[in-house]
Amino acid sequence: FLEASGLFNAGIGSRLQLDGRRRMDASIMEGRRLQAGAVAAIQQVRHPITAARLVMEQTGHVLLVGEQATRFARFVGLECQAPPSPAQQLAARSVQPLAGPLRRSWRLYKAMRRGRTGRRLSPPRTFARLPAERETVGAVALDRSGRLAAGASTGGISVMLPGRVGDTPLIGCGVYADDEAGAVSMTGIGESIIRLAVAKAITDRLAAGAGPGSALRQVLNSLVTRIHGTAGALVLAPDGRFAIRHSTSRMCGGYWTGSGSPVIRDRFR
Ligand code: ASP
């Protein structure tokens, strides 16, 4: 539903890469048998999360990428998504970030397009904060039988080289689920989340006995202090305790505990 709404940075609402293409990433994991499936840089598929689920259920693999992921989705009959309109493509190609690491990717892309080779740019030391706009979607869930699951779906960050893949389709980075420890779904700058394998780092702390709030706080703190990363997470323990927290200024989220009304907010601290 969220992928089809156009309100989030996932599915039809996904950000475009600098060449005007909409390449999407998604992953899903279940905690009983530790099965997982993911797609990266998939195009023109209405529900990338369903493609990820079918990779898990039907292929025996964990991750399919690019054109072959798109072909797989077509083969299993997944609904198509219209390509970005010419106006959307033009807007993506003409984006001009003013400063920081995003501007660096943009300059690199321009140089590559002009056919320059061997141009050296040093990697950025800090990661740009995501501008407050459409957000990636993720979910964690616990069913009556004690089975945990985590999933996430995204269009990536606001300025990215064609072919860039973030944390979302990487199991242990963007998502992780283990019935004996917990389930985690991440959002934020993938370049920082990947380097600390954040979803697995949180799950490992849960397995070692930490509660969801403290496990999440410890890992988010080290992400911020060690590599100036930016992220938010949903964390659910096998006993139903959960935490939602972010180092970004805001993060839309909601939860339902099985009775009463669902709670929806755009800040969790
Ligand atoms: N984590 C996603 C990525 O880096 C982006 C996001 O969560 O907003 O691709």
Short mmCIF file of C-alpha atoms and ligand atoms in Angstrom, two decimals:
data_model
loop_
_atom_site.label_atom_id
_atom_site.label_comp_id
_atom_site.label_asym_id
_atom_site.label_seq_id
_atom_site.Cartn_x
_atom_site.Cartn_y
_atom_site.Cartn_z
CA PHE A 1 0.00 0.00 0.00
CA LEU A 2 2.81 2.41 0.95
CA GLU A 3 4.76 1.57 -2.24
CA ALA A 4 1.69 2.27 -4.38
CA SER A 5 0.69 5.49 -2.59
CA GLY A 6 3.31 7.79 -4.09
CA LEU A 7 3.56 9.45 -0.66
CA PHE A 8 6.79 7.71 0.34
CA ASN A 9 10.25 7.16 -1.07
CA ALA A 10 9.39 3.66 -2.24
CA GLY A 11 7.62 2.13 -5.23
CA ILE A 12 6.04 4.79 -7.42
CA GLY A 13 7.17 7.58 -5.05
CA SER A 14 10.83 6.52 -5.23
CA ARG A 15 13.59 9.06 -5.80
CA LEU A 16 15.27 8.97 -9.20
CA GLN A 17 18.97 8.46 -9.80
CA LEU A 18 20.99 11.15 -11.57
CA ASP A 19 20.33 9.61 -15.00
CA GLY A 20 16.57 9.98 -14.45
CA ARG A 21 15.94 6.27 -13.77
CA ARG A 22 13.95 4.92 -10.83
CA ARG A 23 15.95 2.03 -9.43
CA MET A 24 14.43 0.56 -6.28
CA ASP A 25 15.72 -1.68 -3.48
CA ALA A 26 13.76 -3.92 -1.10
CA SER A 27 14.30 -6.81 1.29
CA ILE A 28 12.38 -9.07 3.62
CA MET A 29 13.43 -11.58 6.27
CA GLU A 30 11.61 -14.04 8.52
CA GLY A 31 13.01 -15.09 11.85
CA ARG A 32 12.02 -18.74 12.21
CA ARG A 33 14.19 -20.29 9.53
CA LEU A 34 16.21 -17.11 8.87
CA GLN A 35 14.98 -16.99 5.30
CA ALA A 36 15.55 -13.76 3.39
CA GLY A 37 15.00 -12.27 -0.06
CA ALA A 38 16.00 -8.99 -1.66
CA VAL A 39 16.13 -7.04 -4.91
CA ALA A 40 18.43 -4.14 -5.76
CA ALA A 41 18.19 -1.60 -8.58
CA ILE A 42 14.92 -3.13 -9.81
CA GLN A 43 12.92 -0.98 -12.25
CA GLN A 44 9.29 -0.55 -13.29
CA VAL A 45 7.85 -2.95 -10.72
CA ARG A 46 4.93 -1.71 -8.66
CA HIS A 47 5.83 -3.71 -5.54
CA PRO A 48 9.56 -4.30 -5.06
CA ILE A 49 8.85 -5.82 -1.62
CA THR A 50 6.81 -8.56 -3.30
CA ALA A 51 9.68 -9.23 -5.69
CA ALA A 52 11.95 -9.57 -2.62
CA ARG A 53 9.50 -11.97 -1.01
CA LEU A 54 9.33 -14.11 -4.15
CA VAL A 55 13.13 -14.21 -4.33
CA MET A 56 12.99 -15.64 -0.79
CA GLU A 57 10.15 -18.07 -1.46
CA GLN A 58 10.85 -19.23 -4.98
CA THR A 59 14.50 -18.95 -5.99
CA GLY A 60 16.74 -20.38 -3.29
CA HIS A 61 18.78 -17.17 -3.58
CA VAL A 62 18.84 -14.13 -1.33
CA LEU A 63 19.52 -11.18 -3.66
CA LEU A 64 18.80 -10.44 -7.31
CA VAL A 65 20.03 -7.20 -8.88
CA GLY A 66 19.39 -4.83 -11.77
CA GLU A 67 17.94 -5.88 -15.07
CA GLN A 68 17.80 -9.53 -14.04
CA ALA A 69 15.80 -8.67 -10.93
CA THR A 70 13.36 -6.78 -13.17
CA ARG A 71 13.17 -9.75 -15.55
CA PHE A 72 12.48 -12.08 -12.63
CA ALA A 73 9.64 -9.83 -11.44
CA ARG A 74 8.14 -9.86 -14.95
CA PHE A 75 8.52 -13.64 -15.14
CA VAL A 76 6.61 -14.23 -11.91
CA GLY A 77 3.90 -11.87 -13.15
CA LEU A 78 4.34 -8.90 -10.82
CA GLU A 79 2.42 -5.76 -11.65
CA CYS A 80 4.36 -3.16 -13.65
CA GLN A 81 4.95 0.46 -12.71
CA ALA A 82 4.98 3.29 -15.26
CA PRO A 83 8.48 4.68 -15.93
CA PRO A 84 9.22 8.20 -14.66
CA SER A 85 7.63 10.89 -16.82
CA PRO A 86 9.92 13.02 -19.06
CA ALA A 87 9.38 15.93 -16.65
CA GLN A 88 10.42 13.80 -13.65
CA GLN A 89 13.48 12.56 -15.53
CA LEU A 90 14.47 16.07 -16.49
CA ALA A 91 14.08 17.24 -12.89
CA ALA A 92 16.31 14.38 -11.68
CA ARG A 93 18.95 15.16 -14.29
CA SER A 94 18.98 18.85 -13.55
CA VAL A 95 19.24 18.60 -9.75
CA GLN A 96 22.07 20.78 -8.43
CA PRO A 97 22.95 20.09 -4.81
CA LEU A 98 24.61 23.16 -3.37
CA ALA A 99 27.14 21.66 -0.97
CA GLY A 100 28.50 18.62 0.81
CA PRO A 101 28.81 14.98 -0.18
CA LEU A 102 25.71 15.07 -2.38
CA ARG A 103 27.33 17.75 -4.51
CA ARG A 104 30.38 15.50 -4.82
CA SER A 105 28.31 12.63 -6.33
CA TRP A 106 26.69 15.10 -8.65
CA ARG A 107 30.06 16.50 -9.84
CA LEU A 108 31.40 13.00 -10.31
CA TYR A 109 28.39 12.06 -12.39
CA LYS A 110 28.79 15.15 -14.58
CA ALA A 111 32.47 14.31 -15.12
CA MET A 112 31.61 10.71 -16.03
CA ARG A 113 29.01 11.90 -18.52
CA ARG A 114 31.53 14.16 -20.17
CA GLY A 115 33.67 11.05 -20.66
CA ARG A 116 36.46 12.16 -18.34
CA THR A 117 38.46 9.33 -16.87
CA GLY A 118 40.74 8.95 -13.89
CA ARG A 119 39.27 11.87 -12.03
CA ARG A 120 40.03 11.54 -8.33
CA LEU A 121 37.73 12.79 -5.63
CA SER A 122 38.32 12.02 -1.98
CA PRO A 123 35.37 10.39 -0.20
CA PRO A 124 33.28 12.63 2.04
CA ARG A 125 33.94 12.52 5.78
CA THR A 126 30.39 13.19 6.84
CA PHE A 127 27.05 12.13 5.46
CA ALA A 128 24.42 14.54 4.37
CA ARG A 129 21.25 14.61 6.41
CA LEU A 130 18.25 13.49 4.44
CA PRO A 131 16.13 16.48 3.56
CA ALA A 132 12.66 16.33 5.12
CA GLU A 133 10.74 14.86 2.26
CA ARG A 134 9.31 11.50 1.24
CA GLU A 135 10.58 8.69 3.45
CA THR A 136 11.63 5.10 2.87
CA VAL A 137 9.18 2.49 4.19
CA GLY A 138 9.89 -0.38 6.54
CA ALA A 139 8.04 -2.71 8.89
CA VAL A 140 8.64 -5.23 11.63
CA ALA A 141 6.00 -7.68 12.85
CA LEU A 142 5.42 -10.44 15.37
CA ASP A 143 2.62 -12.96 14.86
CA ARG A 144 0.72 -15.05 17.39
CA SER A 145 3.04 -18.01 16.96
CA GLY A 146 6.06 -15.90 17.91
CA ARG A 147 7.36 -15.53 14.39
CA LEU A 148 9.19 -12.30 13.64
CA ALA A 149 9.64 -10.60 10.27
CA ALA A 150 11.25 -7.43 8.96
CA GLY A 151 11.05 -5.69 5.59
CA ALA A 152 12.01 -2.44 3.89
CA SER A 153 11.55 -0.79 0.50
CA THR A 154 13.21 2.35 -0.85
CA GLY A 155 14.12 4.51 -3.79
CA GLY A 156 17.46 5.47 -2.18
CA ILE A 157 18.80 8.90 -1.20
CA SER A 158 18.24 12.31 -2.76
CA VAL A 159 21.32 12.53 -5.00
CA MET A 160 22.88 9.28 -6.21
CA LEU A 161 25.03 8.00 -9.00
CA PRO A 162 23.29 5.59 -11.36
CA GLY A 163 23.85 2.10 -9.94
CA ARG A 164 24.15 3.22 -6.33
CA VAL A 165 22.67 0.68 -3.89
CA GLY A 166 22.08 1.46 -0.21
CA ASP A 167 21.57 -0.65 2.90
CA THR A 168 17.95 -1.62 2.26
CA PRO A 169 18.52 -4.78 0.18
CA LEU A 170 21.50 -5.90 2.27
CA ILE A 171 20.50 -8.43 4.92
CA GLY A 172 22.06 -7.48 8.25
CA CYS A 173 22.37 -3.83 7.18
CA GLY A 174 18.86 -2.62 6.27
CA VAL A 175 16.88 -5.48 7.83
CA TYR A 176 17.34 -8.50 10.04
CA ALA A 177 14.96 -10.91 11.78
CA ASP A 178 15.67 -13.79 14.14
CA ASP A 179 12.92 -15.30 16.33
CA GLU A 180 15.52 -15.87 19.03
CA ALA A 181 16.68 -12.23 19.11
CA GLY A 182 14.46 -9.67 17.38
CA ALA A 183 13.51 -7.92 14.16
CA VAL A 184 14.98 -4.66 12.83
CA SER A 185 14.14 -2.42 9.87
CA MET A 186 16.33 0.60 9.10
CA THR A 187 16.04 3.90 7.31
CA GLY A 188 18.63 6.65 6.82
CA ILE A 189 21.81 7.14 4.85
CA GLY A 190 22.69 3.69 3.56
CA GLU A 191 26.39 4.54 3.19
CA SER A 192 26.67 4.80 6.97
CA ILE A 193 24.26 1.98 7.87
CA ILE A 194 26.16 -0.53 5.71
CA ARG A 195 29.50 0.21 7.34
CA LEU A 196 28.26 -0.77 10.80
CA ALA A 197 25.93 -3.57 9.58
CA VAL A 198 23.43 -1.82 11.81
CA ALA A 199 20.44 -4.21 11.70
CA LYS A 200 22.62 -7.15 12.71
CA ALA A 201 24.48 -5.08 15.30
CA ILE A 202 21.16 -4.26 17.00
CA THR A 203 19.95 -7.88 16.79
CA ASP A 204 23.21 -9.11 18.32
CA ARG A 205 22.70 -6.80 21.29
CA LEU A 206 19.13 -8.09 21.69
CA ALA A 207 20.46 -11.66 21.62
CA ALA A 208 22.93 -10.71 24.34
CA GLY A 209 20.06 -9.60 26.59
CA ALA A 210 19.64 -5.86 25.92
CA GLY A 211 16.11 -4.45 25.64
CA PRO A 212 15.03 -3.01 22.27
CA GLY A 213 15.35 0.61 23.49
CA SER A 214 18.88 0.29 24.81
CA ALA A 215 20.11 -1.92 21.93
CA LEU A 216 18.85 0.65 19.45
CA ARG A 217 20.21 3.62 21.40
CA GLN A 218 23.69 2.09 21.72
CA VAL A 219 24.00 1.33 18.01
CA LEU A 220 22.54 4.66 16.84
CA ASN A 221 24.97 6.45 19.19
CA SER A 222 27.95 4.64 17.75
CA LEU A 223 26.70 5.32 14.21
CA VAL A 224 26.58 9.03 14.98
CA THR A 225 29.79 9.30 17.00
CA ARG A 226 32.02 6.98 14.98
CA ILE A 227 31.04 7.79 11.42
CA HIS A 228 28.64 10.74 11.60
CA GLY A 229 25.88 8.52 10.26
CA THR A 230 22.20 9.29 10.18
CA ALA A 231 19.49 6.68 10.67
CA GLY A 232 16.21 5.62 12.20
CA ALA A 233 15.01 2.16 13.10
CA LEU A 234 12.10 -0.03 14.09
CA VAL A 235 13.11 -2.74 16.58
CA LEU A 236 10.86 -5.52 17.89
CA ALA A 237 11.79 -8.15 20.48
CA PRO A 238 10.36 -11.70 20.55
CA ASP A 239 8.29 -10.84 23.66
CA GLY A 240 6.58 -7.92 21.86
CA ARG A 241 8.57 -5.05 23.41
CA PHE A 242 9.62 -2.59 20.74
CA ALA A 243 11.48 0.66 20.11
CA ILE A 244 11.30 3.31 17.41
CA ARG A 245 14.09 5.86 17.38
CA HIS A 246 15.97 8.11 14.95
CA SER A 247 18.95 10.41 14.76
CA THR A 248 17.23 12.25 11.93
CA SER A 249 15.10 15.25 12.90
CA ARG A 250 11.92 13.32 12.25
CA MET A 251 10.66 9.93 11.12
CA CYS A 252 7.05 9.02 10.42
CA GLY A 253 6.05 5.81 12.13
CA GLY A 254 3.18 3.90 13.58
CA TYR A 255 2.50 0.88 15.73
CA TRP A 256 -0.36 -1.30 16.77
CA THR A 257 -0.10 -3.52 19.81
CA GLY A 258 -3.00 -5.78 18.94
CA SER A 259 -5.71 -3.87 20.79
CA GLY A 260 -6.98 -0.28 20.80
CA SER A 261 -6.16 2.15 18.01
CA PRO A 262 -2.87 2.28 16.11
CA VAL A 263 -0.51 5.12 17.11
CA ILE A 264 1.00 7.29 14.36
CA ARG A 265 3.60 10.00 14.93
CA ASP A 266 6.39 11.75 13.06
CA ARG A 267 8.87 11.93 15.95
CA PHE A 268 10.00 9.20 18.34
CA ARG A 269 12.68 9.82 20.99
N1 ASP B 1 18.38 3.70 3.59
C1 ASP B 1 17.98 4.12 2.27
C2 ASP B 1 19.19 4.09 1.35
O1 ASP B 1 20.27 4.49 1.76
C3 ASP B 1 17.38 5.48 2.20
C4 ASP B 1 16.37 5.80 3.27
O2 ASP B 1 16.19 5.06 4.21
O3 ASP B 1 15.70 6.85 3.18
O4 ASP B 1 19.04 3.75 0.21
#
